[in-house]
Structure formats: structure tokens, C-alpha cells
mmCIF file of C-alpha atoms in Angstrom:
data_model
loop_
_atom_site.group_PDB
_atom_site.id
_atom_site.type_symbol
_atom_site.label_atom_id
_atom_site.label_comp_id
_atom_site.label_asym_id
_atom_site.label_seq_id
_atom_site.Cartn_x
_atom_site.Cartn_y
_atom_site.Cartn_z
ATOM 1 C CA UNK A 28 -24.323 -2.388 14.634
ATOM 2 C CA UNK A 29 -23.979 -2.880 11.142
ATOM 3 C CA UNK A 30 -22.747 -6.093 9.488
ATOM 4 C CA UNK A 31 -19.647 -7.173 8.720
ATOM 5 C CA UNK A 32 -18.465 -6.034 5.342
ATOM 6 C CA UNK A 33 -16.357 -8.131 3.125
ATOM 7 C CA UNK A 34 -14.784 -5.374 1.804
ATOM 8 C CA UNK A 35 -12.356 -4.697 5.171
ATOM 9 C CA UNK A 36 -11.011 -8.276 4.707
ATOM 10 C CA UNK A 37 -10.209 -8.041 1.321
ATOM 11 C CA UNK A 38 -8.392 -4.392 1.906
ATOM 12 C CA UNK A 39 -6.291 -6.049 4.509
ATOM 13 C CA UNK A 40 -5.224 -9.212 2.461
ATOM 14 C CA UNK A 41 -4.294 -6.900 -0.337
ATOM 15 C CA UNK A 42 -2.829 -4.100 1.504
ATOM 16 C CA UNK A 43 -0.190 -7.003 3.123
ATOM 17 C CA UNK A 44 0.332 -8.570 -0.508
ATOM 18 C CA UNK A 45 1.582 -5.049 -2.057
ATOM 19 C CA UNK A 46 3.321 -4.579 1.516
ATOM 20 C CA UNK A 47 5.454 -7.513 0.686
ATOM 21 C CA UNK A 48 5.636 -6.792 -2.753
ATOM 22 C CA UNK A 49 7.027 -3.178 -2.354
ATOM 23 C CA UNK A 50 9.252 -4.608 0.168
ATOM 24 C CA UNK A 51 11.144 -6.871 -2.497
ATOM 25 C CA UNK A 52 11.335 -4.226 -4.986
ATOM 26 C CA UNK A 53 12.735 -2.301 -2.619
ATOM 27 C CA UNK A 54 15.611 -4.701 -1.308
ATOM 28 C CA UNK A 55 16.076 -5.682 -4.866
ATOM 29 C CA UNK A 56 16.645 -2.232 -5.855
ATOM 30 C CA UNK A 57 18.989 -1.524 -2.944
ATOM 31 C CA UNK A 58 21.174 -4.283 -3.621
ATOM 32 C CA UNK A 59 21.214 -4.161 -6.746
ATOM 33 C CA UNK A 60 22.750 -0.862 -6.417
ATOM 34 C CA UNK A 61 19.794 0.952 -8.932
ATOM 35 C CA UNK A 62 18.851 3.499 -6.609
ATOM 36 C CA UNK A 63 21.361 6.535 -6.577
ATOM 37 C CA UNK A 64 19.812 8.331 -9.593
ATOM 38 C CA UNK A 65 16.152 7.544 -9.177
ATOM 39 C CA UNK A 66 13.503 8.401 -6.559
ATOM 40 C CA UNK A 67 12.196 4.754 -7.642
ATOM 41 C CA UNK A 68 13.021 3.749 -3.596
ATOM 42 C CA UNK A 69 11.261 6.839 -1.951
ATOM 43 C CA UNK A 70 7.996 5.853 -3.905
ATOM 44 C CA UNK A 71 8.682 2.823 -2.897
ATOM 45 C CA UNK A 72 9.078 3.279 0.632
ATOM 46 C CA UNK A 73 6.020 5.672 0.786
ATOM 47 C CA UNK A 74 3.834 2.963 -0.630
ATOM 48 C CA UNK A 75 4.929 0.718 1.942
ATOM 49 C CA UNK A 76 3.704 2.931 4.158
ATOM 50 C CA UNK A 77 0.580 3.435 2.639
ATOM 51 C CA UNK A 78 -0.234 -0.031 2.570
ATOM 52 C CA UNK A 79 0.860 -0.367 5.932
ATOM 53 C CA UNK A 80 -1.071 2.306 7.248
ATOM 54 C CA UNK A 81 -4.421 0.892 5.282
ATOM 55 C CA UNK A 82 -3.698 -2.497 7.001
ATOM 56 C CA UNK A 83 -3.642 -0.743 10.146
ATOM 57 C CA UNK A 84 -7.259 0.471 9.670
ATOM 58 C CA UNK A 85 -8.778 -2.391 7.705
ATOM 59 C CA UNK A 86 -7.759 -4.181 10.696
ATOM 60 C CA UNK A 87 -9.152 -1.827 13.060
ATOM 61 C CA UNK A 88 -12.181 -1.631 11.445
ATOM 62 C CA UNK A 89 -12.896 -5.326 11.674
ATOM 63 C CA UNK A 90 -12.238 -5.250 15.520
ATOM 64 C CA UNK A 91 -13.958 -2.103 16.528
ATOM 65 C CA UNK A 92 -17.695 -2.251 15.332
ATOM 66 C CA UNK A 93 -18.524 1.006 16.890
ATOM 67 C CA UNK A 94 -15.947 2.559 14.484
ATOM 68 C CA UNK A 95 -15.883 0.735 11.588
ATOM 69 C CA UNK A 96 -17.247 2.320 8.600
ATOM 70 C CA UNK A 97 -15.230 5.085 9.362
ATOM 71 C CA UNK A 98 -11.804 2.791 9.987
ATOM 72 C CA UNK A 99 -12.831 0.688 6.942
ATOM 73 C CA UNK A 100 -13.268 4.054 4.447
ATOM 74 C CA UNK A 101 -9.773 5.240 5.735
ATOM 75 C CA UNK A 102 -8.315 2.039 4.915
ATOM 76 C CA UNK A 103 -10.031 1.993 1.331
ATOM 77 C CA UNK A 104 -9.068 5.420 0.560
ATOM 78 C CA UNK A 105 -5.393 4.762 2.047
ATOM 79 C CA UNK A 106 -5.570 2.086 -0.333
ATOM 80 C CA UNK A 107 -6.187 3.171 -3.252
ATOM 81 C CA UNK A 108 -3.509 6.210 -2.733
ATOM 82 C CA UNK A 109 -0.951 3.372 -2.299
ATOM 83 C CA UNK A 110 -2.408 1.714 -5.620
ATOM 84 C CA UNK A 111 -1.483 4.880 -7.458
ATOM 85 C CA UNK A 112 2.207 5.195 -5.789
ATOM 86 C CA UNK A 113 2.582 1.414 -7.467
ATOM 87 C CA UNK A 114 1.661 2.653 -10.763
ATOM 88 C CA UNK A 115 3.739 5.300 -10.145
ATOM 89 C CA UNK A 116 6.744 2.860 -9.083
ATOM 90 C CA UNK A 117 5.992 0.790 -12.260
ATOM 91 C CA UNK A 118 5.960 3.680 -14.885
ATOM 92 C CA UNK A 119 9.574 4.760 -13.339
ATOM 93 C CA UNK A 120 10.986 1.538 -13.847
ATOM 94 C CA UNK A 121 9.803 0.574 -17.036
ATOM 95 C CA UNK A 122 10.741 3.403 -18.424
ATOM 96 C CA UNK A 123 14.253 3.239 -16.714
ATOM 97 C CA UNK A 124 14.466 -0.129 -17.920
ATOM 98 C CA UNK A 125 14.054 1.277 -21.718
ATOM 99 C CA UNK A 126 16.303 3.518 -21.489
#
């Protein structure tokens, strides 16, 4: 068994941070009505379940050792897609913001 890696924790707290944080922009962008023209809420809603998912397996990886290198590199990787989907998310609205 290998020790327990710092790294899985960390994924998890993070992944449910952005979770919540995608999950205001997209309420806020739903009431506020700015959604009909964009596809600002369906990156949205696929980052939330990106983060989601990589939640899922940083979890997973802390409770199953036999498994979790492989649960915890998922997770990372899952991650860091979702990262990119933000930056995605942010580019769109700033620049719809500008306009």
C-alpha cells in the first residue's frame, strides 16, 4: 500500500469550491436572463460536471487504497479539464461584458 497522498485531498476541496462556484454563475446567469445568445451556461454546466466527476474520484481514491493512484490521476486529470472549461467560461464573459 502506498501512502496517503496530499494531493487527493486538495483535488477534492478544490473540485467542490469551483463546483459551487460554477453553480452561482450559472443561477446568476439564468436569472439574470444572459443566457439565450451565449453558450456561456453549457460551459458552465459541463464544468460542473467535470468538477463533479473529479470529486467523485478524488474521493474514491482516498477510500479505496487498492485503487488509488489510478482514482487519484483520474481525478487530477478530470481536474484540470474542468480548470480549462473555467477559463473558457471567463474569456466568454469578459469579453461579452466588453462588448
Amino acid at each position: 500500500m502506498r501512502e496517503a497522498n496530499d494531493k487527493t485531498s486538495h483535488i477534492l476541496n478544490t473540485s467542490a469550491t469551483l463546483f459551487g462556484l460554477c453553480y452561482v454563475v450559472f443561477t446568476s446567469l439564468k436569472s439574470l436572463k444572459l443566457d439565450a445568445n451565449t453558450l456561456i451556461d453549457e460551459f458552465t454546466a459541463v464544468s460542473m460536471v467535470l468538477f463533479m466527476i473529479s470529486c467523485i474520484f478524488s474521493f474514491l481514491a482516498i477510500r479505496r487504497a487498492k485503487r488509488s493512484l489510478l482514482f487519484e490521476n483520474i481525478a487530477d486529470y478530470v481536474f484540470l479539464v474542468g480548470l480549462f472549461t473555467l477559463f473558457t467560461i471567463t474569456i466568454a464573459i469578459i469579453f461579452k461584458l466588453l462588448q
